mmCIF file of C-alpha atoms in Angstrom:
data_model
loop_
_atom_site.group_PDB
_atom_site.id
_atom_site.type_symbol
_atom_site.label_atom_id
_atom_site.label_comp_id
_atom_site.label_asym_id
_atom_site.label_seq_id
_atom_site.Cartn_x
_atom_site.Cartn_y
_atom_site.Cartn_z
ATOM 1 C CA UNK A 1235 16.057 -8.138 8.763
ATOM 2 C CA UNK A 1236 13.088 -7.094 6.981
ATOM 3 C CA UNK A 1237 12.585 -3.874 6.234
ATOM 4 C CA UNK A 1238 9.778 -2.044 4.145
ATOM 5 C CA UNK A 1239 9.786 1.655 3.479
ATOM 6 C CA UNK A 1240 6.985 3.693 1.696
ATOM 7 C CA UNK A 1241 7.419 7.294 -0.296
ATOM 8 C CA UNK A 1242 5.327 8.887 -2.401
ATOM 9 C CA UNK A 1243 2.703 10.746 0.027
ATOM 10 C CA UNK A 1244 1.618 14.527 0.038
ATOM 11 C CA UNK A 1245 -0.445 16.628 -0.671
ATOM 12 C CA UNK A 1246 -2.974 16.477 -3.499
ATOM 13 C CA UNK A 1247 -5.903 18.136 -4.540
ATOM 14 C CA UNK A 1248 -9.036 16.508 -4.344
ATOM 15 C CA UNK A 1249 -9.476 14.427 -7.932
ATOM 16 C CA UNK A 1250 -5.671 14.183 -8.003
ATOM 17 C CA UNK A 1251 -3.294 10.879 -8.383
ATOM 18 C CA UNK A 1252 -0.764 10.060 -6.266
ATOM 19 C CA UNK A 1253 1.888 6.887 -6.768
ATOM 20 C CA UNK A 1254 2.543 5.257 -3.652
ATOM 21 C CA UNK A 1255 5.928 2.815 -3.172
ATOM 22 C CA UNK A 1256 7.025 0.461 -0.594
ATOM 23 C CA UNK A 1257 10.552 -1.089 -1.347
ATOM 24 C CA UNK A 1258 11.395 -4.280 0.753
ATOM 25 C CA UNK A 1259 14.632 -5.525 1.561
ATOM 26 C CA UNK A 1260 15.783 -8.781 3.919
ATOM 27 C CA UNK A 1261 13.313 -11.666 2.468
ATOM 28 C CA UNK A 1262 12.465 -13.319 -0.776
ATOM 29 C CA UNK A 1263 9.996 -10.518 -2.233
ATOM 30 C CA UNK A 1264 8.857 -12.562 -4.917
ATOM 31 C CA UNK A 1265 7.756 -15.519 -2.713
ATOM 32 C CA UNK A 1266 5.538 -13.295 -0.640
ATOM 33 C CA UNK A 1267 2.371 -11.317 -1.114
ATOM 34 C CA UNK A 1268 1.968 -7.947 0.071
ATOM 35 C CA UNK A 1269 -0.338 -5.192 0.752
ATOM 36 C CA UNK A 1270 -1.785 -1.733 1.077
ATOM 37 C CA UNK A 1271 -3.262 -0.385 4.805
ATOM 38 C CA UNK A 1272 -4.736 3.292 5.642
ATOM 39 C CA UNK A 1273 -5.524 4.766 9.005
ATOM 40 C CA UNK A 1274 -6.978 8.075 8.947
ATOM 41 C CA UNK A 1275 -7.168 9.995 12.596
ATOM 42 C CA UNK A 1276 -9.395 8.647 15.004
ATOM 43 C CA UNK A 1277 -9.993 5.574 12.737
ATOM 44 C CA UNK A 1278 -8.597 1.788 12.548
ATOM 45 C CA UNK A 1279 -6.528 0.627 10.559
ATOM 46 C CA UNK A 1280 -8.135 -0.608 7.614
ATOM 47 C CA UNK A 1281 -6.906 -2.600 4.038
ATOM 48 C CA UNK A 1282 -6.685 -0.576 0.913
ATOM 49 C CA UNK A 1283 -5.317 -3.517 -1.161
ATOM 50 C CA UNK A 1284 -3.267 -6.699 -1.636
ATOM 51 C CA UNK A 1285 -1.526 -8.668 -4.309
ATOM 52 C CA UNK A 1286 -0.537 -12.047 -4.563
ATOM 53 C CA UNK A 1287 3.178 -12.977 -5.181
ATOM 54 C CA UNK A 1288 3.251 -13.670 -8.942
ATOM 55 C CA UNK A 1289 0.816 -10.237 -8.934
ATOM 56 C CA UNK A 1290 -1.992 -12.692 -10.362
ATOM 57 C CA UNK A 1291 -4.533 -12.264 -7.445
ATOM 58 C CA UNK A 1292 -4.960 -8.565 -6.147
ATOM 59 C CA UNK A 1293 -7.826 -7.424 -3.813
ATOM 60 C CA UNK A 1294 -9.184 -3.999 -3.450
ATOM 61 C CA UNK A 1295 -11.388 -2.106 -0.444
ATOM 62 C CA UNK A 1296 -15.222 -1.450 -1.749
ATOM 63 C CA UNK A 1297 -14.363 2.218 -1.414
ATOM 64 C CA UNK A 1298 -11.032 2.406 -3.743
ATOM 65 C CA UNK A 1299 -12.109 -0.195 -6.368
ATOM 66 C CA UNK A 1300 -11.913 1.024 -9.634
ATOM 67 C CA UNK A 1301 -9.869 4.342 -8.471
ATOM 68 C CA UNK A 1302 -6.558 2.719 -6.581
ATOM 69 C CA UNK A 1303 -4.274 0.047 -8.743
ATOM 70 C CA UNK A 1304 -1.663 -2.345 -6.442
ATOM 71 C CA UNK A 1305 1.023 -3.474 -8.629
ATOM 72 C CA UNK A 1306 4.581 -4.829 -8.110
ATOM 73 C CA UNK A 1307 7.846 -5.039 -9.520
ATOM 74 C CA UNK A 1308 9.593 -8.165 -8.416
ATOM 75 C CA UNK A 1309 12.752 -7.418 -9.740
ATOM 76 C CA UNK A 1310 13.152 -4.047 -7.905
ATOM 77 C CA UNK A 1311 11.445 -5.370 -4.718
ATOM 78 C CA UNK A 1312 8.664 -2.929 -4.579
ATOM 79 C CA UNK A 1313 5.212 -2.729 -4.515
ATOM 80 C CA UNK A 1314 3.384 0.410 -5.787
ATOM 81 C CA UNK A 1315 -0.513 1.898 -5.104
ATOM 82 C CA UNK A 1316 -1.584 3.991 -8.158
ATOM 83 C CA UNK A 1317 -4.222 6.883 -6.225
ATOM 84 C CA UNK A 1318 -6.160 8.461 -8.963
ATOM 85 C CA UNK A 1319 -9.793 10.384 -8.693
ATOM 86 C CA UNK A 1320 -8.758 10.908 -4.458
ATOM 87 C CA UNK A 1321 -11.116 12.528 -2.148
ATOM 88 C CA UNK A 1322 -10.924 14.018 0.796
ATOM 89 C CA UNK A 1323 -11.934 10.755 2.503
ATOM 90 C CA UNK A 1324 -8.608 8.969 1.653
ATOM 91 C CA UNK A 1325 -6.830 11.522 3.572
ATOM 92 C CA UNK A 1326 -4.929 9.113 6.091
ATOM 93 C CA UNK A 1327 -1.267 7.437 6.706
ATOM 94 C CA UNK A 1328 -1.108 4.391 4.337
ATOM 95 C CA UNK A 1329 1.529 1.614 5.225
ATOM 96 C CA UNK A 1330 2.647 -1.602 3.271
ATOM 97 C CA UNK A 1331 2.724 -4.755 5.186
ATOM 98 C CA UNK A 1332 4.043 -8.259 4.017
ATOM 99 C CA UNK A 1333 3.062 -11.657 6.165
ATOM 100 C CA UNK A 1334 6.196 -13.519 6.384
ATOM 101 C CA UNK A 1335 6.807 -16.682 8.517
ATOM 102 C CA UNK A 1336 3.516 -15.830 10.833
ATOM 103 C CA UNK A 1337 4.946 -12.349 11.537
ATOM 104 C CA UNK A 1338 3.558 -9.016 10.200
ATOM 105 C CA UNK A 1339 6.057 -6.553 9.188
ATOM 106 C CA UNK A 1340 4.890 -2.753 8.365
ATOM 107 C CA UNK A 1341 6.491 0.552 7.222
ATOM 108 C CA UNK A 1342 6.619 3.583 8.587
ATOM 109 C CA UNK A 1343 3.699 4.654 6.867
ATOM 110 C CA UNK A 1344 3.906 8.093 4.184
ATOM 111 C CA UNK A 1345 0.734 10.505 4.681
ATOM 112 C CA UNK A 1346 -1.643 11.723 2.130
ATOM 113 C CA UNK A 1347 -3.679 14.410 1.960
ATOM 114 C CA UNK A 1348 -6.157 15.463 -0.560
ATOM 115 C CA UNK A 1349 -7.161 19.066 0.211
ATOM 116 C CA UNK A 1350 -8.548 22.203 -1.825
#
């Protein structure tokens, strides 16, 4: 079955980087793009970024362009979100999803937290 699991969350300091990874398992990762979601308290869900299967086409939210990087490794079935320059307003849970066969499949999510 697929499965998707994120690490890489904690606590940073505000102008910090964090690496963020999601490593699938149970489909074709290659065949399949994927993406980056955050939902801080009280708020929706909302996309950070997304990447195409081949990584040639990659997508990023107006407020993390130019400070977030999605990337994958097809080989080692995972997809990574490079954090740098974080403020306090991408405090939130942040979950990987892939679209396969008109489903939606998520992670359990990995918080972050960028706090003085």
């Amino acid at each position: 079955q697929v499965q998707l699991v994120e690490s890489g969350g904690g606590l940073v300091q505000p102008g910090g980087s964090l690496r963020l990874s999601c490593t699938a398992s149970g489909f074709t990762f290659s065949r399949y793009g994927m993406s980056w979601h955050r939902q801080a308290v009280g708020a929706e869900r909302e996309l950070v970024a997304s990447i195409s299967g081949t990584s040639n086409a990659r997508t990023y939210a107006d407020s993390v362009r130019g400070r977030f990087t999605i990337s994958r490794d097809n080989v080692n079935n995972t997809v990574y979100l490079q954090m740098n320059r974080l403020k306090s307003e991408d405090t939130a849970v942040y979950y990987c999803k892939a679209f396969i066969a008109d489903h939606y499949y998520w992670g359990q999510g990995t918080q972050v937290t960028v706090s003085s």
